[in-house]
Coordinates of C-alpha atoms in Angstrom, one line a residue:
X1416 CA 178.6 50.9 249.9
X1417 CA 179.3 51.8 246.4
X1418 CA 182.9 53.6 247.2
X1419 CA 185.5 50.9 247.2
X1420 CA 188.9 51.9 249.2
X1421 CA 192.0 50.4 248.0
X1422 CA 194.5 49.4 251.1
X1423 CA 198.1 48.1 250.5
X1424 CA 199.6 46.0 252.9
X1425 CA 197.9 43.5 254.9
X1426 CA 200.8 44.4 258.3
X1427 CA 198.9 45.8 261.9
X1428 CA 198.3 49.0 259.8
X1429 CA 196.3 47.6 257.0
X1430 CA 194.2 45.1 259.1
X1431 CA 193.1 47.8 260.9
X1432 CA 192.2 50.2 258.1
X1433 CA 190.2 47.9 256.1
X1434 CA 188.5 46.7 259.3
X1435 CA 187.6 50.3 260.3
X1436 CA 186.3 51.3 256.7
X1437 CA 183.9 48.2 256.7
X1438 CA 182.5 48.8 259.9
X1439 CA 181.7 51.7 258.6
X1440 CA 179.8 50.3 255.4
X1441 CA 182.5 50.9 252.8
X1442 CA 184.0 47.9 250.2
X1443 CA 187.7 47.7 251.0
X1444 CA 190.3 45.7 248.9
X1445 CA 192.9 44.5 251.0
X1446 CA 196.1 44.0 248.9
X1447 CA 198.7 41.4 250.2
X1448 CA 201.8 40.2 248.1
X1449 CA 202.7 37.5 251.2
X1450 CA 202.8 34.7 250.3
X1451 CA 203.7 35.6 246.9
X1452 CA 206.2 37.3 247.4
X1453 CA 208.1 37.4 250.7
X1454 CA 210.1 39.8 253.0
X1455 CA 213.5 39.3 254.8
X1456 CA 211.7 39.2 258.2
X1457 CA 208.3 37.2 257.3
X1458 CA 208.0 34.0 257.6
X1459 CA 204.3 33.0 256.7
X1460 CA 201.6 34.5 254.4
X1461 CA 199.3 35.6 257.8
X1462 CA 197.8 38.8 257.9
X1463 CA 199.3 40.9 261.0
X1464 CA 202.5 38.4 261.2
X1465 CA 204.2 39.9 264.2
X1466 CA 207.9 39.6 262.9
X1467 CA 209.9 41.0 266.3
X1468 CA 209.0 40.7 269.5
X1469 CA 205.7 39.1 270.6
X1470 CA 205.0 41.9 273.0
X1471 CA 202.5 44.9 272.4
X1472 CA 203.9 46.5 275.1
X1473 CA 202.7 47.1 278.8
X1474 CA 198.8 47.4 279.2
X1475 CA 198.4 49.7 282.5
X1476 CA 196.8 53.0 281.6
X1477 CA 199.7 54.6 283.9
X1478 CA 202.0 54.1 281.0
X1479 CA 202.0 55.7 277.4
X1480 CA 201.1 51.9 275.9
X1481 CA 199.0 51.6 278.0
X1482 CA 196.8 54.4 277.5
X1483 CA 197.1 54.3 273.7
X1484 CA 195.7 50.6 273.8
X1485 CA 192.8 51.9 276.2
X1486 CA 192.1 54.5 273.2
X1487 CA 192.3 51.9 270.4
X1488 CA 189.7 49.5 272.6
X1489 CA 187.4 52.2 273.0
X1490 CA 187.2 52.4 268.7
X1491 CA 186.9 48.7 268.4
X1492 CA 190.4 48.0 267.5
X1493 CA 191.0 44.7 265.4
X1494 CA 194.0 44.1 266.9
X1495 CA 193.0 44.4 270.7
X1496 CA 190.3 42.5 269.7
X1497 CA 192.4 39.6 268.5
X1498 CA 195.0 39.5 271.1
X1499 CA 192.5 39.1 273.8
X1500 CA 192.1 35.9 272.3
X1501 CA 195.6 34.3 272.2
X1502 CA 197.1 35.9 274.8
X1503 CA 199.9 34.5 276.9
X1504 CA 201.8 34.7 280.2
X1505 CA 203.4 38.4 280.2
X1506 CA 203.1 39.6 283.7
X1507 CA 202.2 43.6 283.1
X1508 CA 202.3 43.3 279.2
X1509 CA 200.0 42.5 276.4
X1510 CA 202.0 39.4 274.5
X1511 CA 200.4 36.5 272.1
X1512 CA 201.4 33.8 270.2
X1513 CA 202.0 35.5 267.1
X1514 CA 201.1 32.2 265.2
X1515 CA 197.3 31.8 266.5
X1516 CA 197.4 36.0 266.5
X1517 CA 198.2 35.8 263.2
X1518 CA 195.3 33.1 262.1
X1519 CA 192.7 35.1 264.0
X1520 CA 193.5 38.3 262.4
X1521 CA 193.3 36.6 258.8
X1522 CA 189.9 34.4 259.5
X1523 CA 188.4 37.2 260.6
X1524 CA 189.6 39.8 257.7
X1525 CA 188.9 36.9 255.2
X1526 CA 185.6 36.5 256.8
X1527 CA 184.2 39.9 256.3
X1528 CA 181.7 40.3 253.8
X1529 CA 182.8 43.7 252.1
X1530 CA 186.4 43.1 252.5
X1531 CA 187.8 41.5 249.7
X1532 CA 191.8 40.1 250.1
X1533 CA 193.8 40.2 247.1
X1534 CA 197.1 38.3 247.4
X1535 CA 198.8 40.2 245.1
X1536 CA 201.9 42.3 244.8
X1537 CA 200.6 46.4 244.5
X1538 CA 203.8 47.9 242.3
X1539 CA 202.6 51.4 242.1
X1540 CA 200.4 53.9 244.0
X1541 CA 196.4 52.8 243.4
X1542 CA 193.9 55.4 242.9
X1543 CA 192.0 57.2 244.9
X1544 CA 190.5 56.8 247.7
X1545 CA 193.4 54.3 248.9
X1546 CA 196.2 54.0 252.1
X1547 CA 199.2 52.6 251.7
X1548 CA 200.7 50.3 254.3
X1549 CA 203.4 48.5 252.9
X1550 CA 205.7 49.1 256.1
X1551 CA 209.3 49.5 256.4
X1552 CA 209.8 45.9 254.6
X1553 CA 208.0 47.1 251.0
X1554 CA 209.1 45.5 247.8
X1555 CA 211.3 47.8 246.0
X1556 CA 209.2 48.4 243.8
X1557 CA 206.8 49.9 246.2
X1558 CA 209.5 51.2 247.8
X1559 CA 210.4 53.7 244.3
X1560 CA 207.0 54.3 243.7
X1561 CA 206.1 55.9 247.5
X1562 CA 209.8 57.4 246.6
X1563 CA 208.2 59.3 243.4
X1564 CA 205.4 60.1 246.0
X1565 CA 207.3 62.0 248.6
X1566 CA 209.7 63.6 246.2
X1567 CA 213.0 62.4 248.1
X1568 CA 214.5 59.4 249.6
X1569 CA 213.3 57.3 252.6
X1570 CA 215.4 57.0 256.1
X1571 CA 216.1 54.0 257.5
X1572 CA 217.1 52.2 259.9
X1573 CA 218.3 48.6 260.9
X1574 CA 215.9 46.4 263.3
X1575 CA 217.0 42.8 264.5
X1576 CA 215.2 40.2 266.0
X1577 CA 215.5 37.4 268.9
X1578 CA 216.0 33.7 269.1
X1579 CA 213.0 31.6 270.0
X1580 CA 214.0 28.6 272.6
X1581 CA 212.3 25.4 273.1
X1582 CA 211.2 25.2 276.6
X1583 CA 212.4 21.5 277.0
X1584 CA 215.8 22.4 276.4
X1585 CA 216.4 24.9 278.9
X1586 CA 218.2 23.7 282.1
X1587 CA 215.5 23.8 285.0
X1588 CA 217.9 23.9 287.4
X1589 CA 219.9 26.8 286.4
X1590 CA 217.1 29.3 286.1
X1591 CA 214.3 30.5 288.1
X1592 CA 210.6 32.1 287.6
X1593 CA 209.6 35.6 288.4
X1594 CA 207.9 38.6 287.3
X1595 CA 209.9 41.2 284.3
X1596 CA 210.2 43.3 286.6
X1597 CA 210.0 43.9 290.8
X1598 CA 206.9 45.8 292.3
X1599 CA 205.1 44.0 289.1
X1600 CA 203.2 41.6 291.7
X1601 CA 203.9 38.4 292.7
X1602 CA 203.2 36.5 289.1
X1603 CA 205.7 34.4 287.3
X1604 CA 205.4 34.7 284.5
X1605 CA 209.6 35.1 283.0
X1606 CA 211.9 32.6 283.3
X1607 CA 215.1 34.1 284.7
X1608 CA 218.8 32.9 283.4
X1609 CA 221.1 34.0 286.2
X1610 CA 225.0 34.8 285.2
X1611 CA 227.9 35.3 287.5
X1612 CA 230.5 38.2 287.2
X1613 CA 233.1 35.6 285.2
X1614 CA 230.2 33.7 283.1
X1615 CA 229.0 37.5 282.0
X1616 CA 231.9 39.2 281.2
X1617 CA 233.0 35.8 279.5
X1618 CA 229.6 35.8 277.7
X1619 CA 229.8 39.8 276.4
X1620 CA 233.8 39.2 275.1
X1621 CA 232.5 36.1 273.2
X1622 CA 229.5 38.4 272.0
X1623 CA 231.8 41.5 270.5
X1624 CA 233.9 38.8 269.3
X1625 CA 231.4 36.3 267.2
X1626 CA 231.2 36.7 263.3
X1627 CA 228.2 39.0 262.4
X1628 CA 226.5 38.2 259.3
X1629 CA 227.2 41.0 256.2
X1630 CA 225.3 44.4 256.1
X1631 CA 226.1 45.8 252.1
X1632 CA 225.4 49.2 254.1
X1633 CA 228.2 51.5 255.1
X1634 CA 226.5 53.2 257.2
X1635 CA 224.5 51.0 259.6
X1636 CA 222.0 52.8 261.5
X1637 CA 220.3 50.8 264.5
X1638 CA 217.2 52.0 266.3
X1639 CA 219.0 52.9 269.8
X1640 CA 215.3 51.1 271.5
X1641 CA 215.7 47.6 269.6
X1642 CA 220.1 47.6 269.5
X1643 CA 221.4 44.2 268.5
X1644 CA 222.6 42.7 271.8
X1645 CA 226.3 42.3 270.4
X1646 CA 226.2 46.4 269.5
X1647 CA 225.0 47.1 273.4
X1648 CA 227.9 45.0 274.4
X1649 CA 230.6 46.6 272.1
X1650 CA 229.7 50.4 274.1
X1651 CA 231.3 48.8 277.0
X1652 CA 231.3 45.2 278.8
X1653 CA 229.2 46.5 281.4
X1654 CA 226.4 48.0 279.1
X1655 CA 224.0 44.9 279.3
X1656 CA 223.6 44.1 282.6
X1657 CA 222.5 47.6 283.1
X1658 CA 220.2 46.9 280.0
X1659 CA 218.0 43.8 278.5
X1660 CA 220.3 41.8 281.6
X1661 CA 219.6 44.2 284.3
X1662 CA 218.8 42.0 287.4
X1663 CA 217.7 44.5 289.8
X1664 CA 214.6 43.1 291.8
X1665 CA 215.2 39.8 290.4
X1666 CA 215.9 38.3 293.7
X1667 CA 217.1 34.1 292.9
X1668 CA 214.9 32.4 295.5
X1669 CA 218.1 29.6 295.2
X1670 CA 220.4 32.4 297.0
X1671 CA 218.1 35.0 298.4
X1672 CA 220.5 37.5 296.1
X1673 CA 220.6 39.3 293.0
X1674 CA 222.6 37.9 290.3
X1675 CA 225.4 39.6 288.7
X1676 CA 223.2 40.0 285.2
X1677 CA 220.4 37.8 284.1
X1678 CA 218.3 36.6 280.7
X1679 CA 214.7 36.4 280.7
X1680 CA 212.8 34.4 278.6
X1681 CA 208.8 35.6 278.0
X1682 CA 206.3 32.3 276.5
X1683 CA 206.1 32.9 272.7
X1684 CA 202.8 30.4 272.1
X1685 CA 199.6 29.3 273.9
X1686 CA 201.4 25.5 274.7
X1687 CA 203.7 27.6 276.7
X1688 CA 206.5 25.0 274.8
X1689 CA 208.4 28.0 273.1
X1690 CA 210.8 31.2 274.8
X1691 CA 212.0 34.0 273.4
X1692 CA 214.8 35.9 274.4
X1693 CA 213.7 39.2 275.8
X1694 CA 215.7 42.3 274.2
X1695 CA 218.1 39.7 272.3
X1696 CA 217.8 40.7 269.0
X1697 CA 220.9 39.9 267.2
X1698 CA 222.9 39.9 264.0
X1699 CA 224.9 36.7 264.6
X1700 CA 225.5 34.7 262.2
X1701 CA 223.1 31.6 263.2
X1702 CA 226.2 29.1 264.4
X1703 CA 227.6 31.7 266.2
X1704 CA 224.1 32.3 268.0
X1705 CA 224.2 29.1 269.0
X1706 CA 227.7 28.6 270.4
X1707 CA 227.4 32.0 272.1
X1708 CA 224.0 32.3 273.7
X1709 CA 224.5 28.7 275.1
X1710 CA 227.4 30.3 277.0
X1711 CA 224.2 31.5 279.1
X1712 CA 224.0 28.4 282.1
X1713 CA 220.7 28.1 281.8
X1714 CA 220.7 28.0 277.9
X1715 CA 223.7 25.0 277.7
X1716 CA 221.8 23.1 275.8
X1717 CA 219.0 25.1 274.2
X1718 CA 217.3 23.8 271.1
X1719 CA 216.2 27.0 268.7
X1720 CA 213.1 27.2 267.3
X1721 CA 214.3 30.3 265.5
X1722 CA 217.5 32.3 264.9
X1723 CA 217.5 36.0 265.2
X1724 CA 218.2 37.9 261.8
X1725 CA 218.1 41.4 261.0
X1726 CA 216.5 43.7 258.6
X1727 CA 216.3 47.3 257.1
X1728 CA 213.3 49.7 258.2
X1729 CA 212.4 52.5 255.5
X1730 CA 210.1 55.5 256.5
X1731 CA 209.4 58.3 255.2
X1732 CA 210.0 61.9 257.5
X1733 CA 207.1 62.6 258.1
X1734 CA 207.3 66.0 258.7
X1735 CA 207.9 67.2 255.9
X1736 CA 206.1 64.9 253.3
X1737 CA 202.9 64.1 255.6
X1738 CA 200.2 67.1 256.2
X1739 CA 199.5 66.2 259.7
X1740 CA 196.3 63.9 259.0
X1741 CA 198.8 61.3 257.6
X1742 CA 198.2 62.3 254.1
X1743 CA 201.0 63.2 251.3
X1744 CA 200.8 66.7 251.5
X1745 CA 198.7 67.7 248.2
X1746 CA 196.9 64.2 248.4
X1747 CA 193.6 64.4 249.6
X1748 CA 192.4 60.8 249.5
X1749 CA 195.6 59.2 249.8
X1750 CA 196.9 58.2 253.5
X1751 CA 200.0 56.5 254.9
X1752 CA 199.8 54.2 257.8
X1753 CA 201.9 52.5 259.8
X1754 CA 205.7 52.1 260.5
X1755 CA 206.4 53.4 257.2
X1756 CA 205.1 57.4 258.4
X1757 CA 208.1 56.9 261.0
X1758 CA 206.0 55.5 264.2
X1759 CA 207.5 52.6 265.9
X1760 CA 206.2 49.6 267.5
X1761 CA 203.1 47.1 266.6
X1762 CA 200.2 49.4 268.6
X1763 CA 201.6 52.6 267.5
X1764 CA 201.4 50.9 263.8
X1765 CA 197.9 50.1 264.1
X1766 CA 196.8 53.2 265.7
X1767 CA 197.7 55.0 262.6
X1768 CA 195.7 52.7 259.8
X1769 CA 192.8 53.0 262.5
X1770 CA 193.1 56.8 262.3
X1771 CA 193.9 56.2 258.7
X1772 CA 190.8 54.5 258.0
X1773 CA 188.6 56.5 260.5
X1774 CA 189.7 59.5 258.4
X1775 CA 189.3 58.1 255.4
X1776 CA 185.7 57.3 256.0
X1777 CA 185.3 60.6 257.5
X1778 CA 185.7 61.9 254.2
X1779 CA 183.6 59.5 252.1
X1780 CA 180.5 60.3 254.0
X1781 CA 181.0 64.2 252.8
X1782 CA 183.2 65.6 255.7
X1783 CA 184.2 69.0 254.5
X1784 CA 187.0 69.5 257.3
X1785 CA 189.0 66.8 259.3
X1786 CA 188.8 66.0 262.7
X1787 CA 192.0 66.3 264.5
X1788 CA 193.0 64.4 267.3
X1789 CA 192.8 66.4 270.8
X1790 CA 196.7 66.3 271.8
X1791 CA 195.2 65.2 275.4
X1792 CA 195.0 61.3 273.9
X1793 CA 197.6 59.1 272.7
X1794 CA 196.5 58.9 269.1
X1795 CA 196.6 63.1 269.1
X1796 CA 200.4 63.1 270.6
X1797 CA 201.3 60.3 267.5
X1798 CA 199.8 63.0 265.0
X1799 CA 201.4 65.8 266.2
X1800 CA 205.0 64.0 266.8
X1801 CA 204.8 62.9 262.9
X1802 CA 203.8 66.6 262.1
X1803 CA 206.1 68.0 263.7

């Protein structure tokens, strides 16, 4: 207990580090700048605030997610830990409201007696032993110093996110429940906005067509797994409806038949009063979201709780800067974690300040060699894709 471990950035990443190191026995000083200072996706000053979607993805150890989550359980993973707790309706996926997520995950961080959380904003690399999980949203001056670090500049990438609904206002009678997908079982757990062949193709020319708001950027890059829905649309107006508004199994029990395309909205909070659109992350401009997406029947008179925005995602390449145990090659007590190495998604974030921490502790208590993941498990496969 007399080494104290420095970790930046209190994102999935960073919770679970510090968690992992003071299970182990180890002082950890969690360093926050939220709400101090702010990002352009956050909203609050919580710990772990899920800023996307608020899906971890599916949970069935047939799938990749699913068997990475199974892995993460099995080390006693923060994160699982708290999302067992405010869970919601998701049929084969692990979703929460973010906002009681978000409170667990801080109570219980604040809570621990040899973690101590400094709200503070970290402008330069701390000393050793420390990891760094400031995530693709770090302050720009984070953002030069990890630039020094690496020796070159970061990629990036631009992520959006999707409008939140209140329940009330969506048209009962235009929309129906079922599962995301069919062969899911018989749960239902979506809510289902059915379109016809005019109302869609109606919708997607109004969707190329609305005002996007500015990117100083030239060159835009989007992550082709989280495209803005008005991008998808502009490759071709029958793109979404063999995308996020793909309707096949989605039988409306009105009709007996498959719609043309459909909109699916997944709960977003315990009170099961809030929707979000699923896969409807968008760069409108906020008027324009509403007058377009209430082009959806279903949606004709939806109230939102929260407009989708977008955002830029730096990350280092990790092959060449990271040594293959998520350390800057050189650095022996010095690991990056989370989105930031170039991993993508919430569990996949965590996974790598768990492993970040586990290794991190593996060397405080004298390891002279670390341990690498077998490439059998899902944690393993995350090393080597970053290393190689």
């Amino acid at each position: 207990m007399s080494t104290a471990v420095t970790v930046v950035g209190g994102g999935l990443a960073g919770c679970e580090a510090a968690w992992i190191l003071a299970r182990r026995g180890f002082r950890v000083r969690l360093v926050e700048m939220r709400p101090e200072k702010t990002t352009p996706a956050h909203e609050t000053g919580l710990l772990a605030e899920l800023v996307c979607s608020n899906s971890l993805g599916a949970e069935g150890t047939a799938s990749p997610a699913g068997i990475l989550k199974a892995e993460l359980a099995r080390m006693g993973s923060l994160v699982l830990e708290c999302a067992a707790s405010s869970r919601v309706p998701a049929g084969g996926a692990l979703a929460v409201d973010r906002e009681r997520y978000a409170l667990d995950v801080t109570a219980r961080i604040a809570a621990h007696p040899l973690i101590e959380l400094v709200r503070e904003e970290c402008v330069m690399i701390p000393r050793e032993p420390a990891i760094v999980c400031t995530g693709p949203l770090s302050s720009p001056r984070m953002a030069e110093a990890l630039k020094e670090l690496v020796g070159e500049d970061f990629l990036s990438f631009y992520d959006a996110v999707a409008p939140i609904v209140e329940l009330a206002s969506v048209d009962e009678g235009a929309c129906f429940r079922a599962n995301r997908w069919s062969g899911q079982g018989e749960n239902c757990d979506y809510i289902n906005c059915p379109l016809d062949e005019e109302t869609y193709y109606a919708f997607c020319r109004e969707l190329v067509a609305a005002k996007r708001a500015p990117i100083r950027e030239l060159d835009v890059r989007h992550f082709e797994g989280c495209l803005p829905v008005e991008v998808i649309a502009s490759r071709g107006p029958d793109t979404l409806r063999y995308g996020p508004m793909r309707p096949v199994g989605l039988a409306d029990p009105r009709t007996g038949r498959e719609p043309f395309a459909v909109v699916q909205l997944r709960q977003d909070n315990l009170e099961g009063t809030l929707y979000n659109l699923v896969g409807f992350q968008t760069n409108l401009l906020w008027g324009e979201q509403e007058r377009v997406f209430r082009m959806i029947p279903a949606l004709r008179a939806a109230e939102f709780a929260r407009k989708g925005v977008m955002h830029r995602n730096l990350f280092v390449c990790a092959p060449r800067v990271l040594d293959g145990f998520l350390r800057p090659v050189g650095r022996e007590r010095l690991f990056l974690a989370g989105q930031m190495t170039g991993v993508e998604g919430y569990v996949e974030s965590a996974a790598t300040g768990l492993v970040a921490g586990f290794y991190m502790a593996e060397l405080l208590d004298g390891a002279a060699d670390l341990p690498p993941f077998p490439r059998e498990t899902a944690c393993g496969s995350l090393l080597h894709y970053l290393k190689t």
